[in-house]
Amino acid sequence: MLNGEYGWAVAKAMEILVKVGEAVNAPRLIEVKHAHVSGVSYTNIGKYGLDFIMDFYRKGGRARIYTTINPGCVDYSGFSSIISNKYLNEQLLIDRALIGMGFKPVFTCIPYYYRPPMPGEHLAWGESSAVIYANSISGAFTNREGGPISLAASITGYTYMAGFHLLKNRIAQVELYVSEEVLSSPIGALGLWIGDHVKKIPLIKNINRESLSRLKILLSSMAASGSHAFAVLEHITPRNTYSLEIEDKVHIEKNMIEKYIGDEISPGEKILGYIGCPHLHPFELLELVRLIRKRGSVRRGKLLLTIPPEFLSKYNYLVYELRARGVDVATGTCPVVSTFREKYDVVVTNSGKAAFYIRRIHNVKTRIAEIKEVVNYVT
Ligand code: F3S
């Protein structure tokens, strides 16, 4: 591959992997089963990123393994009154090239919904929220890759064997015990606290009764405020995919996470409620329909949900009902990598990751709340 027998694109992709592998002292390459390509939003990668992807596409780069694509910066339903489709043409160029390379156009940050990884399986995933989910909940082995590496892994079927591909690097060293009081608070705030304060791989205790939805929020929030890509979740993370060498123990109490809940909302402020970071699972969509039915419709501010584009047709009747009740359902996109059509005073969300980035990128106040509370704010 490296010598060019398989063409320019494969040789270039292999060169990238070999160079990175050498830089991190990887002993060899390893086969991967699934690549998830992030770094595909035009607002993030701009013209140079577009050229990079087009180069691989035009020169024959094709997926050798199952490959999925992260969200872009436009709403594919075309109905969102919140997400602007300002960069539609540029985003479509990127998408066409990725699809042309044989990547599955899921445009979502929950690739595990389309292909749940197996324990011990090696992956090359971009998208920090998906990486930490794959390592911690599925017990798969992946580093937190950038877009170019996951693209190169797709084209070659390999990645460099280092970091979380090696069992010797999957050692939890800090034990975190989460108090009951903390568990009754928005879990996104706990995730932000862990990301901010814990620099080693944690073993998190007392969270095994939490739903997968809440764990998804916890992990993605940790990955946002810290560089976490793996946490051992007691009684959840599959055995034989980690080991323990505990050096420190921390009991997490409510007063420690309070400041991570965010800003107070003043009367009269323009509120945007946001749920769907990471994208919603069908069960979460159903739960939201149930909650909103109880409250009637969105009457104060706006409520944005983000889902994979495929759900538009698959769960058509749910999306239709949500829209009829005033909910803005955007598909294949994410407010962090998109531009808003108008300015809001405050974004209320259940996601620590969304709060962390939206505050910085859109320069707006944010508040973390449970899903039910987010719905109550806007209905
Ligand atoms: Fe997904 Fe965007 Fe959140 S890619 S995890 S909705 S920041």
XYZ file of C-alpha atoms and ligand atoms in Angstrom:
386
model
C 0.000 0.000 0.000
C 2.734 2.374 1.025
C 4.664 1.738 -2.196
C 1.730 2.833 -4.349
C 0.647 -0.541 -5.733
C -2.951 0.316 -4.812
C -2.839 3.860 -6.206
C -2.171 7.359 -4.916
C -5.030 7.626 -2.393
C -4.181 4.374 -0.582
C -0.459 5.257 -0.561
C -1.121 8.756 0.827
C -3.541 7.423 3.475
C -0.993 4.790 4.515
C 1.771 7.393 4.632
C -0.329 9.481 7.082
C -0.913 6.443 9.323
C 2.725 5.339 9.238
C 3.981 8.842 10.052
C 1.589 9.250 12.978
C 2.370 5.703 14.127
C 6.105 6.428 14.092
C 5.565 9.682 15.990
C 3.776 7.839 18.823
C 6.087 4.779 18.746
C 3.431 2.354 17.535
C 5.054 -1.078 17.049
C 2.854 -1.890 14.032
C -0.481 -1.322 12.318
C -3.711 -3.007 13.296
C -6.808 -3.899 11.250
C -9.935 -1.918 12.084
C -13.564 -2.934 11.532
C -15.299 0.428 11.404
C -14.145 3.981 10.704
C -16.239 6.966 11.731
C -15.155 10.105 9.922
C -15.496 13.404 11.779
C -14.164 16.803 10.693
C -16.657 16.968 7.839
C -18.477 20.219 8.573
C -17.628 23.049 6.183
C -17.753 25.597 9.034
C -14.984 23.620 10.763
C -12.724 22.534 7.936
C -13.296 25.323 5.385
C -11.864 25.360 1.890
C -8.636 23.517 2.789
C -10.530 20.665 4.423
C -12.828 20.460 1.418
C -9.794 20.288 -0.908
C -8.225 17.565 1.260
C -11.352 15.388 1.008
C -11.846 16.123 -2.715
C -8.250 15.120 -3.416
C -8.776 11.676 -1.922
C -12.102 11.271 -3.712
C -10.853 12.368 -7.155
C -7.710 10.258 -6.904
C -9.591 7.044 -6.206
C -9.870 6.869 -2.391
C -12.561 4.297 -1.521
C -13.712 2.783 1.783
C -12.242 -0.670 2.452
C -14.236 -1.102 5.662
C -17.634 -0.045 7.044
C -17.429 3.753 7.380
C -19.906 6.272 8.732
C -19.997 10.096 8.549
C -20.410 12.655 11.352
C -22.972 15.541 11.139
C -22.347 18.480 8.832
C -23.310 22.141 9.187
C -26.680 22.086 7.413
C -30.135 20.795 8.242
C -30.966 18.138 5.645
C -34.712 18.370 6.260
C -34.662 21.993 5.059
C -37.295 22.936 7.663
C -35.236 24.238 10.573
C -35.917 27.827 11.558
C -32.866 27.755 13.874
C -30.016 26.141 11.889
C -28.972 28.251 8.920
C -28.226 26.514 5.607
C -25.783 29.260 4.655
C -23.063 26.806 3.565
C -25.344 24.328 1.822
C -23.422 24.249 -1.474
C -20.032 23.788 0.177
C -21.382 21.118 2.540
C -22.969 19.240 -0.363
C -19.594 19.134 -2.146
C -18.031 17.543 0.940
C -20.934 15.098 1.310
C -20.852 14.038 -2.339
C -17.140 13.295 -2.115
C -17.574 11.272 1.110
C -20.525 9.329 -0.283
C -18.583 8.836 -3.535
C -15.850 7.171 -1.479
C -18.410 4.674 -0.227
C -18.979 6.108 3.260
C -22.453 5.514 4.706
C -24.293 8.867 4.808
C -25.658 8.585 8.346
C -24.539 12.163 9.200
C -24.742 11.426 12.889
C -22.585 11.367 16.007
C -24.191 8.104 17.209
C -22.531 5.639 14.784
C -23.046 2.951 17.468
C -26.756 3.065 16.646
C -25.983 1.901 13.093
C -23.294 -0.619 13.971
C -22.913 -1.352 17.685
C -19.245 -2.274 18.269
C -18.259 -5.540 19.956
C -16.016 -5.725 23.034
C -12.367 -5.919 22.031
C -13.048 -4.815 18.455
C -10.631 -2.250 16.982
C -12.121 0.898 15.451
C -10.859 4.205 14.055
C -13.452 6.698 15.185
C -13.424 10.456 15.158
C -16.070 12.329 17.227
C -15.135 12.441 20.901
C -18.635 11.554 22.196
C -18.764 8.395 20.074
C -15.188 7.387 20.929
C -15.742 7.501 24.692
C -19.050 5.608 24.266
C -17.363 2.874 22.176
C -14.483 2.418 24.654
C -16.452 2.726 27.899
C -19.836 1.158 27.122
C -19.162 -1.211 24.219
C -15.644 -2.186 25.355
C -14.286 -1.526 21.863
C -10.751 -0.194 21.296
C -10.382 3.173 19.595
C -8.311 6.293 19.944
C -9.879 9.717 19.735
C -9.008 10.301 16.102
C -9.190 13.410 13.980
C -10.985 13.428 10.628
C -7.888 12.787 8.439
C -6.797 9.709 10.438
C -10.242 8.103 10.383
C -10.473 8.815 6.648
C -7.045 7.229 6.117
C -8.100 4.225 8.215
C -11.216 3.792 6.073
C -9.228 3.832 2.837
C -6.590 1.373 4.079
C -8.534 -0.697 6.629
C -5.753 -0.140 9.197
C -4.645 2.248 11.911
C -1.497 2.576 14.045
C -1.432 0.299 17.094
C -0.984 2.696 20.010
C -2.973 4.409 22.752
C -6.294 2.741 23.548
C -5.668 -0.095 21.082
C -3.304 -1.523 23.701
C -4.640 -3.069 26.901
C -1.631 -1.720 28.835
C -2.950 1.838 28.278
C -6.487 1.079 29.474
C -5.809 1.330 33.207
C -8.158 3.238 35.519
C -6.204 5.065 38.241
C -8.752 7.355 39.913
C -11.848 6.007 41.632
C -14.848 8.359 41.542
C -17.821 7.630 43.770
C -20.907 9.567 42.644
C -23.273 10.439 45.499
C -27.049 9.933 45.180
C -27.554 13.690 45.421
C -25.319 14.237 42.387
C -27.279 11.602 40.476
C -30.471 13.581 41.047
C -28.825 16.610 39.348
C -28.306 17.101 35.599
C -25.684 14.511 34.679
C -24.100 16.772 32.035
C -22.793 18.969 34.880
C -21.135 15.938 36.503
C -19.486 15.111 33.166
C -18.099 18.644 32.850
C -16.722 18.481 36.405
C -14.961 15.161 35.714
C -13.508 16.480 32.449
C -12.219 19.555 34.238
C -10.755 17.886 37.354
C -9.743 14.317 36.530
C -6.743 13.949 34.262
C -6.305 10.147 34.433
C -8.668 7.345 33.367
C -11.420 7.175 36.012
C -13.285 4.219 37.467
C -16.791 5.634 38.022
C -18.857 3.964 40.739
C -22.558 4.056 41.611
C -23.834 4.832 38.127
C -24.898 1.371 36.987
C -28.599 2.152 37.501
C -28.447 5.111 35.128
C -30.099 4.857 31.690
C -27.965 4.638 28.543
C -29.283 8.092 27.619
C -27.847 9.613 30.801
C -24.564 7.730 30.432
C -24.253 9.041 26.875
C -24.630 12.587 28.220
C -22.177 11.958 31.077
C -19.454 10.578 28.807
C -19.817 13.134 26.008
C -19.637 15.962 28.567
C -16.440 14.527 30.096
C -14.920 14.310 26.625
C -15.812 17.972 25.984
C -14.317 19.641 29.056
C -11.404 17.190 29.320
C -9.508 15.053 26.878
C -11.180 11.851 28.053
C -11.679 9.024 25.594
C -12.217 6.224 28.094
C -13.759 5.707 31.525
C -14.327 2.435 33.326
C -17.968 2.355 34.403
C -18.438 -0.078 37.271
C -20.628 -3.067 36.271
C -21.021 -1.652 32.730
C -17.668 -1.583 30.899
C -17.048 -5.140 29.601
C -14.499 -7.178 31.568
C -11.085 -7.857 29.995
C -11.091 -4.507 28.194
C -9.342 -2.646 31.050
C -7.480 -3.078 34.322
C -7.415 -1.177 37.637
C -4.497 0.401 39.505
C -6.290 2.842 41.788
C -4.086 5.617 43.232
C -6.706 8.229 44.256
C -10.296 8.146 45.429
C -12.760 11.035 45.193
C -16.310 11.231 46.548
C -18.265 13.590 44.314
C -20.824 15.709 46.154
C -23.461 18.084 44.834
C -21.700 21.309 45.859
C -18.733 20.314 43.664
C -20.756 20.226 40.436
C -23.160 23.114 41.086
C -21.228 25.771 39.211
C -21.215 23.554 36.093
C -25.016 23.814 35.795
C -24.447 27.260 34.289
C -26.176 30.604 34.147
C -29.413 31.693 35.778
C -32.192 32.656 33.381
C -33.672 36.124 33.818
C -37.306 36.918 33.005
C -37.874 38.040 29.418
C -34.736 36.394 28.018
C -34.966 34.734 24.613
C -34.573 31.011 25.291
C -33.502 28.223 22.970
C -34.073 24.742 24.391
C -31.807 22.120 22.817
C -31.871 18.321 23.119
C -29.981 15.950 20.836
C -26.280 16.280 21.615
C -25.295 13.493 20.960
C -28.102 12.834 18.463
C -31.287 11.299 19.804
C -31.929 7.582 19.833
C -35.484 6.553 18.731
C -36.402 5.788 22.356
C -35.399 9.315 23.363
C -37.474 10.715 20.512
C -40.468 8.741 21.765
C -39.900 9.978 25.319
C -39.840 13.562 24.062
C -43.102 13.106 22.169
C -44.661 11.823 25.394
C -43.357 14.790 27.419
C -44.430 17.399 24.869
C -47.879 15.857 24.417
C -48.427 16.330 28.161
C -47.471 20.008 27.925
C -49.304 20.743 24.652
C -46.867 22.658 22.471
C -43.836 24.980 22.404
C -45.101 28.438 23.361
C -42.118 30.221 24.933
C -38.847 30.477 23.029
C -37.875 27.608 20.750
C -37.020 23.942 21.120
C -34.433 22.332 18.828
C -33.930 18.570 18.498
C -31.191 16.968 16.379
C -31.522 13.491 14.874
C -29.918 11.411 12.083
C -31.527 12.174 8.672
C -32.727 8.594 8.317
C -35.129 9.084 11.257
C -37.094 11.588 9.163
C -38.534 8.755 7.126
C -38.212 5.959 9.683
C -40.042 7.829 12.451
C -41.934 10.121 10.150
C -45.118 10.200 12.239
C -43.224 11.199 15.408
C -41.309 13.995 13.638
C -44.542 15.202 12.060
C -46.284 15.373 15.433
C -43.325 17.170 17.067
C -43.309 19.773 14.278
C -47.062 20.239 14.601
C -46.442 20.981 18.295
C -43.908 23.679 17.447
C -40.673 21.695 17.880
C -37.821 22.367 15.458
C -36.440 18.991 14.380
C -33.156 19.383 12.477
C -31.481 16.399 10.814
C -27.876 15.409 10.169
C -26.506 18.510 11.829
C -25.316 19.892 15.126
C -25.636 23.439 16.531
C -21.962 23.401 17.548
C -20.711 23.173 13.947
C -23.570 25.202 12.404
C -24.590 28.821 12.259
C -27.822 30.028 13.886
C -30.340 32.083 11.928
C -30.928 34.383 14.911
C -29.403 35.283 18.279
C -30.651 33.836 21.588
C -29.956 35.104 25.107
C -29.641 31.660 26.630
C -29.485 28.029 25.486
C -30.941 25.477 27.912
C -29.832 21.920 27.212
C -29.483 18.535 28.897
C -26.033 18.151 27.333
C -22.854 19.294 29.053
C -21.036 18.979 25.732
C -23.510 21.247 23.933
C -23.408 23.782 26.786
C -19.597 23.726 26.821
C -19.196 24.444 23.089
C -22.265 26.589 22.377
C -21.226 29.037 25.112
C -17.798 29.429 23.498
C -18.722 29.277 19.820
C -22.024 31.161 19.748
C -21.135 33.457 22.642
C -24.395 32.894 24.492
C -25.352 32.022 28.078
C -26.011 28.323 28.709
C -27.749 26.278 31.375
C -27.787 22.514 31.855
C -31.079 20.938 32.895
C -32.760 17.529 32.747
C -34.755 16.819 29.552
C -38.065 17.323 31.359
C -36.947 20.711 32.669
C -35.724 21.798 29.214
C -39.171 20.978 27.833
C -40.851 22.841 30.712
C -38.804 25.969 30.005
C -40.211 26.306 26.493
C -43.742 24.873 26.694
Fe -23.085 15.418 18.073
Fe -22.621 17.939 17.672
Fe -23.055 17.097 20.062
S -21.646 16.256 16.638
S -22.169 15.083 20.063
S -24.549 17.062 18.372
S -21.567 18.637 19.521
